[in-house]
Coordinates of C-alpha atoms and ligand atoms in Angstrom, one line a residue:
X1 CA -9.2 64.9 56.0
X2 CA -7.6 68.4 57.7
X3 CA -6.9 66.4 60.8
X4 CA -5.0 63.5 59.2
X5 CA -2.9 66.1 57.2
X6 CA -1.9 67.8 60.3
X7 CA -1.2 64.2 61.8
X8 CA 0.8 63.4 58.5
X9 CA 2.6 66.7 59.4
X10 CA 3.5 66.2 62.7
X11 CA 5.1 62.3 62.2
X12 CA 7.0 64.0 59.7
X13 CA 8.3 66.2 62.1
X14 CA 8.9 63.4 64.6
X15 CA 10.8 61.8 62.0
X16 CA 12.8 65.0 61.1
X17 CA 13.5 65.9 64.9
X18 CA 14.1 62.4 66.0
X19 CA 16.9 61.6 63.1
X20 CA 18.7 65.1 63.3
X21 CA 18.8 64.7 67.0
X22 CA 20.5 61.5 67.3
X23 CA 23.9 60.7 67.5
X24 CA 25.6 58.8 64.9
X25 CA 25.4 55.7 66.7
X26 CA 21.9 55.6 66.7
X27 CA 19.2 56.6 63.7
X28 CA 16.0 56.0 65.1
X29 CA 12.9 55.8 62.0
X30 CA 9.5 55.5 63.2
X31 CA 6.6 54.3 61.2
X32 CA 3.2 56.8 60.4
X33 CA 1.1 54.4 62.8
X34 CA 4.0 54.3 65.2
X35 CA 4.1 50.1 65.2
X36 CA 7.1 47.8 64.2
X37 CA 9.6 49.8 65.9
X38 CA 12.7 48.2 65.9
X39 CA 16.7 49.0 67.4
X40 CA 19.2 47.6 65.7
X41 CA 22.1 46.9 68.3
X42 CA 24.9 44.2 68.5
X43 CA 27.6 43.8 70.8
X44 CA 30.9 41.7 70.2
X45 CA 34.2 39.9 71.4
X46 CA 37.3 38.7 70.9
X47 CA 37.5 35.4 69.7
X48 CA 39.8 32.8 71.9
X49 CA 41.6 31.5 68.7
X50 CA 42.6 34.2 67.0
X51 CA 43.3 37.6 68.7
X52 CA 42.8 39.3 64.9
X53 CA 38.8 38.0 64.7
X54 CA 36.4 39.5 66.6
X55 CA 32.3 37.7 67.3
X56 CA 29.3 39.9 66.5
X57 CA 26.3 39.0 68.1
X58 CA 23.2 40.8 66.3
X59 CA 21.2 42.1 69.6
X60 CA 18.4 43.9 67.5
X61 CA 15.4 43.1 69.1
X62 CA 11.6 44.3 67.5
X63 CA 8.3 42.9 66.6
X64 CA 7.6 41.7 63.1
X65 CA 10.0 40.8 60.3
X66 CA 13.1 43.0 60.1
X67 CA 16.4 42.6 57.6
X68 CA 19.7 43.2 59.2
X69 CA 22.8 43.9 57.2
X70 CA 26.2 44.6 58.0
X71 CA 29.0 47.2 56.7
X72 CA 32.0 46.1 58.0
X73 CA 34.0 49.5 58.0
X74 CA 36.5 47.9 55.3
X75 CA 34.3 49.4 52.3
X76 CA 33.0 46.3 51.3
X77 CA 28.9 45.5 50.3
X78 CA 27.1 45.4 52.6
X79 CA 26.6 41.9 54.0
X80 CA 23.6 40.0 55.3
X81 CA 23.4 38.8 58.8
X82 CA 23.7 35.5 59.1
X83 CA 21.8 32.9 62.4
X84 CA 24.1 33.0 65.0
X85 CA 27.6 34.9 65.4
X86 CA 29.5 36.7 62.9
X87 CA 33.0 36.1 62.3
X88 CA 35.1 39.5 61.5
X89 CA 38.7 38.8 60.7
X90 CA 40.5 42.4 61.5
X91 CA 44.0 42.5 59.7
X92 CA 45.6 45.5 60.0
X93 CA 46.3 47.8 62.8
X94 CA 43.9 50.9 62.9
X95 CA 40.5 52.0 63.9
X96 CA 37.2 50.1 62.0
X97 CA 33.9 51.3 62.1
X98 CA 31.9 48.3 62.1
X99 CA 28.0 49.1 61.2
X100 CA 25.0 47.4 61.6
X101 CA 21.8 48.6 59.5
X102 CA 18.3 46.8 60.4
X103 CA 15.6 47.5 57.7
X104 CA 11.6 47.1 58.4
X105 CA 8.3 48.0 57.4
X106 CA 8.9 51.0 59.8
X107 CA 12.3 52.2 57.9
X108 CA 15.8 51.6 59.2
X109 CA 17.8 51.8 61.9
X110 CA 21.9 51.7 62.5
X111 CA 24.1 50.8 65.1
X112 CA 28.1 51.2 65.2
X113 CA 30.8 50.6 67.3
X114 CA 34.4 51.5 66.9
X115 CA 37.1 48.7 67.1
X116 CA 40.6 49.4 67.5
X117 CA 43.3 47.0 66.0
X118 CA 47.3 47.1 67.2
X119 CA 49.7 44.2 66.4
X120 CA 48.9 42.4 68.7
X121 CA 45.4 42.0 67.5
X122 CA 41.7 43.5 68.6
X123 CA 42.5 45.6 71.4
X124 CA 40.4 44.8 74.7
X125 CA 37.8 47.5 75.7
X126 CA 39.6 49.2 73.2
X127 CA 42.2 49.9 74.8
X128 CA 45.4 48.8 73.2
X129 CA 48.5 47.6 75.3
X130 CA 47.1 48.4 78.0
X131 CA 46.6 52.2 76.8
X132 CA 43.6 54.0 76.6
X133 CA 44.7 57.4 74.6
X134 CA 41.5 58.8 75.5
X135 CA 42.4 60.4 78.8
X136 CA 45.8 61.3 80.3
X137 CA 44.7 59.2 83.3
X138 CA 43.6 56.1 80.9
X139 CA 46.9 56.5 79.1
X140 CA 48.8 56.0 82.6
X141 CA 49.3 52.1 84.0
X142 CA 50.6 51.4 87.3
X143 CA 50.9 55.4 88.1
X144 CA 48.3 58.3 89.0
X145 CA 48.3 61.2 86.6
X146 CA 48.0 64.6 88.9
X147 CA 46.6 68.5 88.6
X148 CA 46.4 71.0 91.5
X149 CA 43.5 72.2 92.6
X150 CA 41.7 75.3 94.5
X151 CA 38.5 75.2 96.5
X152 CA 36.6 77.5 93.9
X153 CA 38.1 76.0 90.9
X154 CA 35.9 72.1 91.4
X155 CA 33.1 72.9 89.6
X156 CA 31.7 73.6 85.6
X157 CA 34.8 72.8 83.1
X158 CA 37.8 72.1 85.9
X159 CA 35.8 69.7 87.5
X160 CA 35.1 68.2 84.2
X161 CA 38.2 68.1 82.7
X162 CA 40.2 67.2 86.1
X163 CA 37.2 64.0 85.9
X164 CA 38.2 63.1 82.5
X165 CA 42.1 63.3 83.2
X166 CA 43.3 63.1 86.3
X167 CA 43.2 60.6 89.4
X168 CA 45.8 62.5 91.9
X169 CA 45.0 66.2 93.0
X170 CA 47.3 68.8 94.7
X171 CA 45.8 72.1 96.6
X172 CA 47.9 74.7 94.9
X173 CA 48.0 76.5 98.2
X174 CA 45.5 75.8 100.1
X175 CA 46.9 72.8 102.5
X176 CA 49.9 75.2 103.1
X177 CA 50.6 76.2 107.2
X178 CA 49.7 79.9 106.1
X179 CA 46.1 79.1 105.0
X180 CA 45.6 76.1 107.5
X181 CA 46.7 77.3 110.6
X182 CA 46.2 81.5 110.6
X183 CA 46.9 81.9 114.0
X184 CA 47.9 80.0 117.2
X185 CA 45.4 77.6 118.3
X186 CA 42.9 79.0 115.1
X187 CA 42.9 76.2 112.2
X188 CA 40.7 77.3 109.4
X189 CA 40.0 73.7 107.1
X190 CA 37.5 75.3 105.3
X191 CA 39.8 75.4 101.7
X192 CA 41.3 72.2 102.7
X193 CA 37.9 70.5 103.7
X194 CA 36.6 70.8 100.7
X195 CA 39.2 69.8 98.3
X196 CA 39.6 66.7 100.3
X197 CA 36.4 66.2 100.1
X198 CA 35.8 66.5 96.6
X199 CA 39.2 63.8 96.0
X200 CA 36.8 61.5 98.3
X201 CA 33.7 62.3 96.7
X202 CA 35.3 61.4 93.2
X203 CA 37.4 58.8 94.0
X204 CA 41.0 60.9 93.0
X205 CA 43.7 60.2 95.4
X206 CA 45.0 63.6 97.4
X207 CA 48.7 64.5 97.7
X208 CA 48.9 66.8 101.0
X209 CA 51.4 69.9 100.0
X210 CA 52.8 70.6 102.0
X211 CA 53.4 70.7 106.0
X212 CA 56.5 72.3 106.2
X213 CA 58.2 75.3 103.9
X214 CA 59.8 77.9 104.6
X215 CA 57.4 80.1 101.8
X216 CA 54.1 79.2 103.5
X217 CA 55.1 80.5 107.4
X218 CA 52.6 82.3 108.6
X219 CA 53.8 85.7 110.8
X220 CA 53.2 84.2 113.7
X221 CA 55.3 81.1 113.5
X222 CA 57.9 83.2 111.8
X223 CA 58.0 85.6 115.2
X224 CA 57.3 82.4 117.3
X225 CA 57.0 83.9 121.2
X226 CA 58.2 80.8 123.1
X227 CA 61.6 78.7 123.4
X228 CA 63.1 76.2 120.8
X229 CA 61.2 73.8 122.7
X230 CA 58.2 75.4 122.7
X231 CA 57.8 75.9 119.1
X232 CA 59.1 71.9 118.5
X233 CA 56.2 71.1 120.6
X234 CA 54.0 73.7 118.3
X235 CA 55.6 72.0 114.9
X236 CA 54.4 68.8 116.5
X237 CA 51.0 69.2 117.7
X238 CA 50.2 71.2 114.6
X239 CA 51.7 68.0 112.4
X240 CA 49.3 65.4 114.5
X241 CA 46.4 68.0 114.1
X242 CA 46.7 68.4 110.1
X243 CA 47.2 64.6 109.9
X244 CA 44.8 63.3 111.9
X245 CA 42.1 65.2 109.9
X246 CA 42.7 63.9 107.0
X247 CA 43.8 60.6 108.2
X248 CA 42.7 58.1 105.6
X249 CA 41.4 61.0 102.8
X250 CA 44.8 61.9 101.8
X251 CA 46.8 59.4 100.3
X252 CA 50.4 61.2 100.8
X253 CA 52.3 63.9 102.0
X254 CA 55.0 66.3 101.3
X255 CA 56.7 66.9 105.1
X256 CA 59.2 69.0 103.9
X257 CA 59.1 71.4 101.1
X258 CA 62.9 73.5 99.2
X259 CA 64.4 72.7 102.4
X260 CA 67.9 73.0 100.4
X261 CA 69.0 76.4 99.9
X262 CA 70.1 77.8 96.4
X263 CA 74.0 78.3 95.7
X264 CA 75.1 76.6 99.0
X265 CA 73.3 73.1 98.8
X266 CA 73.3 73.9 102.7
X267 CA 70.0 73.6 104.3
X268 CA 68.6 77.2 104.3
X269 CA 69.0 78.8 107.3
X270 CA 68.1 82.6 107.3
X271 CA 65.0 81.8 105.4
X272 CA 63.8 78.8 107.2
X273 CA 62.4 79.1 110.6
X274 CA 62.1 75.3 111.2
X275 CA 65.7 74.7 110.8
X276 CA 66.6 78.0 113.4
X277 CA 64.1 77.0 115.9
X278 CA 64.7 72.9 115.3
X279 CA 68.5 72.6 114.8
X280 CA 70.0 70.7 111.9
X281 CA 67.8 67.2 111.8
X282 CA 64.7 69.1 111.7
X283 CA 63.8 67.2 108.5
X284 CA 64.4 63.9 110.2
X285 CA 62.3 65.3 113.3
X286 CA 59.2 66.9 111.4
X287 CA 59.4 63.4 109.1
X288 CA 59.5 61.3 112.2
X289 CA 56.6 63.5 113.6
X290 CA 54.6 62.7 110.7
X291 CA 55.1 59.1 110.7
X292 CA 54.2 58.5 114.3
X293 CA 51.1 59.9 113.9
X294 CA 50.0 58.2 110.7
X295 CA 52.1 55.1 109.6
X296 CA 50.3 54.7 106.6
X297 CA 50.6 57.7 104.9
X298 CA 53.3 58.3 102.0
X299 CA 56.1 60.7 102.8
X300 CA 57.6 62.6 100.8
X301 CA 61.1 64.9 100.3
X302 CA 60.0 67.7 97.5
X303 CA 62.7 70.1 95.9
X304 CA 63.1 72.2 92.5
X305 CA 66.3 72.0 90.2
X306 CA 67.3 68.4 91.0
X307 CA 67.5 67.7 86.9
X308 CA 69.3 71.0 86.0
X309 CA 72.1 70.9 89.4
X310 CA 73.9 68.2 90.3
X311 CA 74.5 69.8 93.5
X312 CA 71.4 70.4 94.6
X313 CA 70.4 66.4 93.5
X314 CA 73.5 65.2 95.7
X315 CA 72.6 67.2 98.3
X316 CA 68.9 66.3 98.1
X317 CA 69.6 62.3 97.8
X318 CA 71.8 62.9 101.1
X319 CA 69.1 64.4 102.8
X320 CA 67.0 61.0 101.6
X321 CA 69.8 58.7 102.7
X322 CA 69.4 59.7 106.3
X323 CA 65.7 59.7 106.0
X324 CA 65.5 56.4 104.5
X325 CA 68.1 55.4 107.1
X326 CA 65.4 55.9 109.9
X327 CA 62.6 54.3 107.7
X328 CA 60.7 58.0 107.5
X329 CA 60.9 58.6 103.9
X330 CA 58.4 56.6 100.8
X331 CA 58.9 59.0 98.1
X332 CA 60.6 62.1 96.3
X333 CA 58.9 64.6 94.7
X334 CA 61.1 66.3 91.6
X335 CA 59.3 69.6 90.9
X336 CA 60.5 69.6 87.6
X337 CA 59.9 73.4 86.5
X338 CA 61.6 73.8 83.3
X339 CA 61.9 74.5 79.7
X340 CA 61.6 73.8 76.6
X341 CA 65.0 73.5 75.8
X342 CA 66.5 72.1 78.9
X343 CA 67.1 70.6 81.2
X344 CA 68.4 67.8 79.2
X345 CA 67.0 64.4 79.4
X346 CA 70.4 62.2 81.0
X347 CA 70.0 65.1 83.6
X348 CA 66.0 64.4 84.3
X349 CA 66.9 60.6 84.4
X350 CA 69.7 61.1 86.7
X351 CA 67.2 62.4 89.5
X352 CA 65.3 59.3 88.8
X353 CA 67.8 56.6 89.0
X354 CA 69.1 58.2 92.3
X355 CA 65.5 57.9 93.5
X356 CA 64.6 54.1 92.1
X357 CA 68.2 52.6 93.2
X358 CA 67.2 53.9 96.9
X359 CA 64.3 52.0 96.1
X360 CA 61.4 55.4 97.1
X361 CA 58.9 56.4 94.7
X362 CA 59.0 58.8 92.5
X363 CA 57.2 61.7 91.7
X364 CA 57.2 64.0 89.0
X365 CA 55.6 66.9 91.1
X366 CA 54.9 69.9 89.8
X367 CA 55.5 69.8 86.1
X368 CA 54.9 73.0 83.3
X369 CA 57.5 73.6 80.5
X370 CA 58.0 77.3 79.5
X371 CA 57.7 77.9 76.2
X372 CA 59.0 81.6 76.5
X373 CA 62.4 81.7 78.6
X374 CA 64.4 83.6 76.8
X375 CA 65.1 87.1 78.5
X376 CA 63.7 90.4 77.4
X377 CA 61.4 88.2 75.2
X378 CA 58.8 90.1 72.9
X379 CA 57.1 87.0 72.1
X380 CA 53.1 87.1 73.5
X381 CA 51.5 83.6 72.1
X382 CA 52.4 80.4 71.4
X383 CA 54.2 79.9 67.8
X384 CA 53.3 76.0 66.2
X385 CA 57.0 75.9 66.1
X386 CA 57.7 76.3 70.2
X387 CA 54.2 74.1 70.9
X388 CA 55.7 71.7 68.9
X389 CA 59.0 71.9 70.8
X390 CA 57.1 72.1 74.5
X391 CA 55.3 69.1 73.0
X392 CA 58.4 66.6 72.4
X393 CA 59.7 67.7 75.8
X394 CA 56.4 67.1 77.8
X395 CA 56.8 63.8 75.9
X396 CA 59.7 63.2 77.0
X397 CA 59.0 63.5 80.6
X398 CA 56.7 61.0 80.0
X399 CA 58.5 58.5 78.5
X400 CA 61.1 58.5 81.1
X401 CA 58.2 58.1 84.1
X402 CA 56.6 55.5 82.0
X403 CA 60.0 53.8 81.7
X404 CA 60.5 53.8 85.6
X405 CA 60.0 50.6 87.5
X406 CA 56.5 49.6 88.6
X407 CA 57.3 49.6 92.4
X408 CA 59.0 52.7 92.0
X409 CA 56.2 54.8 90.0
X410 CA 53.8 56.6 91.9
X411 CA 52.4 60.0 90.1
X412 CA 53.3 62.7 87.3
X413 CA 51.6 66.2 88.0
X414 CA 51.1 69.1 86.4
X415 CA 51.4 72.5 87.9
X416 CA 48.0 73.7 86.8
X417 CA 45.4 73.2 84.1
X418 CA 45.1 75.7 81.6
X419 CA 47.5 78.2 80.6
X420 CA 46.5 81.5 81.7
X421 CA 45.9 79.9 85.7
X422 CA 50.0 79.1 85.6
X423 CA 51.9 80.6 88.5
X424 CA 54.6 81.1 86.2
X425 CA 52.6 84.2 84.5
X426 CA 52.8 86.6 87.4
X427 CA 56.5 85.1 88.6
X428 CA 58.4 86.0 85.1
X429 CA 55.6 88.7 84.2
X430 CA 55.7 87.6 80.5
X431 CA 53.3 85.6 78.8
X432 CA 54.1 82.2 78.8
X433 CA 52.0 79.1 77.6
X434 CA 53.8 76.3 80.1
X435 CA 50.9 73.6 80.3
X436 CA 48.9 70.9 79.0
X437 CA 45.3 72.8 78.1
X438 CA 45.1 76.3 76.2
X439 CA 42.8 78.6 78.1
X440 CA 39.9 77.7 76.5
X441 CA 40.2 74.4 78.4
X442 CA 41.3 73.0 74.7
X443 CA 43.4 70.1 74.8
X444 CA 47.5 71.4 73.2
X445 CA 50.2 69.4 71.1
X446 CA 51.6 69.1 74.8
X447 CA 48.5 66.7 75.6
X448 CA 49.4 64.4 72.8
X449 CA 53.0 64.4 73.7
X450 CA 52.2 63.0 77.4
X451 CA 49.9 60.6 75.9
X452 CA 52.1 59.5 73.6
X453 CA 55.2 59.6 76.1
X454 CA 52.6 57.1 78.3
X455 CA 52.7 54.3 75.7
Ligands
9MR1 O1 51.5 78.0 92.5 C1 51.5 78.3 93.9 C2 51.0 79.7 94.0 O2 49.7 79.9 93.6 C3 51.2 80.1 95.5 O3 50.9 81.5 95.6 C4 52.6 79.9 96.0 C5 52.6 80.2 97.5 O4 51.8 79.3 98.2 O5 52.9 78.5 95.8 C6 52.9 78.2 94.4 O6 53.3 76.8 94.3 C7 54.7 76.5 94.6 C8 54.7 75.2 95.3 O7 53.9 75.2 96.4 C9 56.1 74.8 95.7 N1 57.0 74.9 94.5 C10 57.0 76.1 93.8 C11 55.6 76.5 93.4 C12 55.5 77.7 92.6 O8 55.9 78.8 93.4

């Protein structure tokens, strides 16, 4: 009598367990002897006739008599199940919760399944005109949606949320000649090994950034020893080297980096080593370098301030014209640092319709939107009101990639995941709260606006 108590005891904490630990798809009742255990489950489709009516098919499978009854999320009674498939006629757009509840000797069990509903009826997989507002990458058609990466940030929450997002990955700095090639003849991969591989290992496409730029030099190349022609032969074996590697694993390239100086327009000179040592059609040579070695790689032209100066765009598209004249150039990278309040959309489409009527792709490259840009600022977090702002901008951007021709899209990246990881914290030394997650990884009204830009 003591030991069937104690077994009464324990099934009842089965059951207790069992049903708090489930998720709400799924309630699980077992009976006292354990027997007559049944799933309810059902599956369904779109019927051919009418893109409004979706099938059910009751998959419940168990031994002995069960009763299965439907609640069709429309807050009707519940309805019996009736042989063979359901008809559901789904009218209005919106979300329905369609349940399935399966009653036996052993107690009941529940399926449910989520169906979403636009106007142009039940949306496949869910995933309505073509948009699947679950992910920034699922919300992205014909284009890749992009982060940047470092080797020690692949793992616990990045790698996560850079999973769940994202399908095109930048090293921040770590594919940069500084890091890569320390010293003459000494390449050290390690950094760039492993972010490669982890793209590979994932299947997210890499964007190499970037071969050349003045900003990355390392000392030595800076002081180079040898003649002009010595350090073009340098440029180019270091160019073959890099590419070659990664032959295959990275999907593009940007060959030249802010080759345009500020002010002038002119290609830099003082500050750029390549341009002293190479002459003036360094681009074209370093581009031409890149191509012979790997034909099937994307190259790309990437520059900042091509939205908010129209001198800087003219000069930039000139500096694609001649590249695109000797069939070097796939692509243009817009950096696309700004603000809240500006630049103004006609000038962000500008650099875009320059880019699509020379028929290269486009990318959006290195995206964040300052919410704090105002000088001597005493702001020091993120008011609803300038989220909200950020938000409309970032959607913004959006809808003017979306909006770009297919053969002309190719991918919209962010400068950095969370917040407090922006390069723009230590660069202005203010707070500032330029990007798509807060730092607690949480997803901010800027997330939305991209998604929402997307559709
Ligand atoms: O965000 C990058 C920062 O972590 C690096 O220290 C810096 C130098 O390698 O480069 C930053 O990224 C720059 C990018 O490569 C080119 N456009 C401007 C970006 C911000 O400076």
């Amino acid at each position: 009598m003591k030991n069937f108590r104690i077994y009464k005891l324990l099934v009842f904490l089965i059951i207790l367990v069992i049903s708090s630990c489930g998720s709400d798809d799924e309630v699980i009742y077992v009976s006292p002897s354990g027997t007559q255990l049944v799933q309810a489950s059902f599956t369904y489709s779109i019927s051919a006739t009418d893109p409004n009516v979706i099938l059910l098919n009751n998959t419940t499978q168990g031994s002995g008599e069960f009763k299965s009854e439907w609640n069709f999320g429309m807050g009707d009674e519940l309805v019996l199940d009736q042989p063979g498939l359901e008809e559901l006629r789904l009218n209005g757009a919106g979300s329905y919760t369609i349940k399935l509840y399966v009653t036996n000797a052993a107690g009941f069990t529940e399926a449910s399944e989520t169906v979403r509903v636009d106007e142009d009826g039940v949306c496949p997989s869910n995933i309505c005109g073509g948009i699947d507002p679950s992910s920034l990458k699922g919300a992205a058609v014909g284009f890749s949606v992009g982060t940047i990466v470092r080797d020690n940030r692949l793992t616990g929450m990045h790698d996560e949320v850079i999973r769940r997002d994202f399908n095109n990955i930048t090293s921040e700095y770590q594919m940069k000649m500084d890091v890569m090639y320390p010293s003459q003849g000494t390449y050290d991969f390690g950094p760039a090994d492993a972010i490669v591989d982890y793209g590979v290992a994932n299947g997210i496409d890499v964007h190499g950034h970037a071969l050349i730029w003045h900003n990355s030099t390392p000392d030595w190349v800076e002081n180079f020893a040898g003649t002009d022609a010595e350090f073009e032969d340098m440029i180019r074996d270091y160019i073959r080297t890099v590419l070659e590697r990664y032959k295959g694993k990275v999907r593009s390239w940007d060959v030249v980096n802010e080759a345009i100086a500020d002010g002038s327009n002119e290609l830099r000179f003082d500050d750029s080593v390549f341009r002293r040592r190479m002459g003036a059609d360094y681009i074209e040579k370093c581009f031409q370098m890149a191509r012979d070695v790997d034909p099937d790689v994307l190259l790309f032209y990437n520059d900042y301030n091509m939205a908010s100066d129209s001198g800087k765009r003219a000069a930039m598209f000139a500096i694609a014209d001649r590249l695109k004249a000797l069939n070097l150039i796939d692509g243009i990278g817009a950096q696309l640092h700004i603000s809240y309040n500006g630049p103004a959309r006609s000038e962000i489409q500008a650099v875009v319709d320059g880019t699509v009527s020379r028929n290269l792709l486009m990318h959006f490259a290195e995206l964040d939107i300052r919410t704090n840009p105002e000088e001597n600022s005493s702001v020091t977090a993120l008011s609803s009101e300038r989220a909200l702002l950020q938000k409309d901008k970032y959607k913004e951007l959006a809808e003017i990639y979306t909006d770009i021709p297919t053969a002309n899209k190719f991918a919209f990246t962010v400068w950095g995941l969370k917040d407090n990881e922006s390069w723009l914290l230590d660069f202005w030394g203010v707070p500032d709260f330029p990007l798509l997650f807060d730092s607690n990884f949480d997803p901010k009204p800027a997330y939305q606006g991209v998604i929402e830009g997307f559709q």
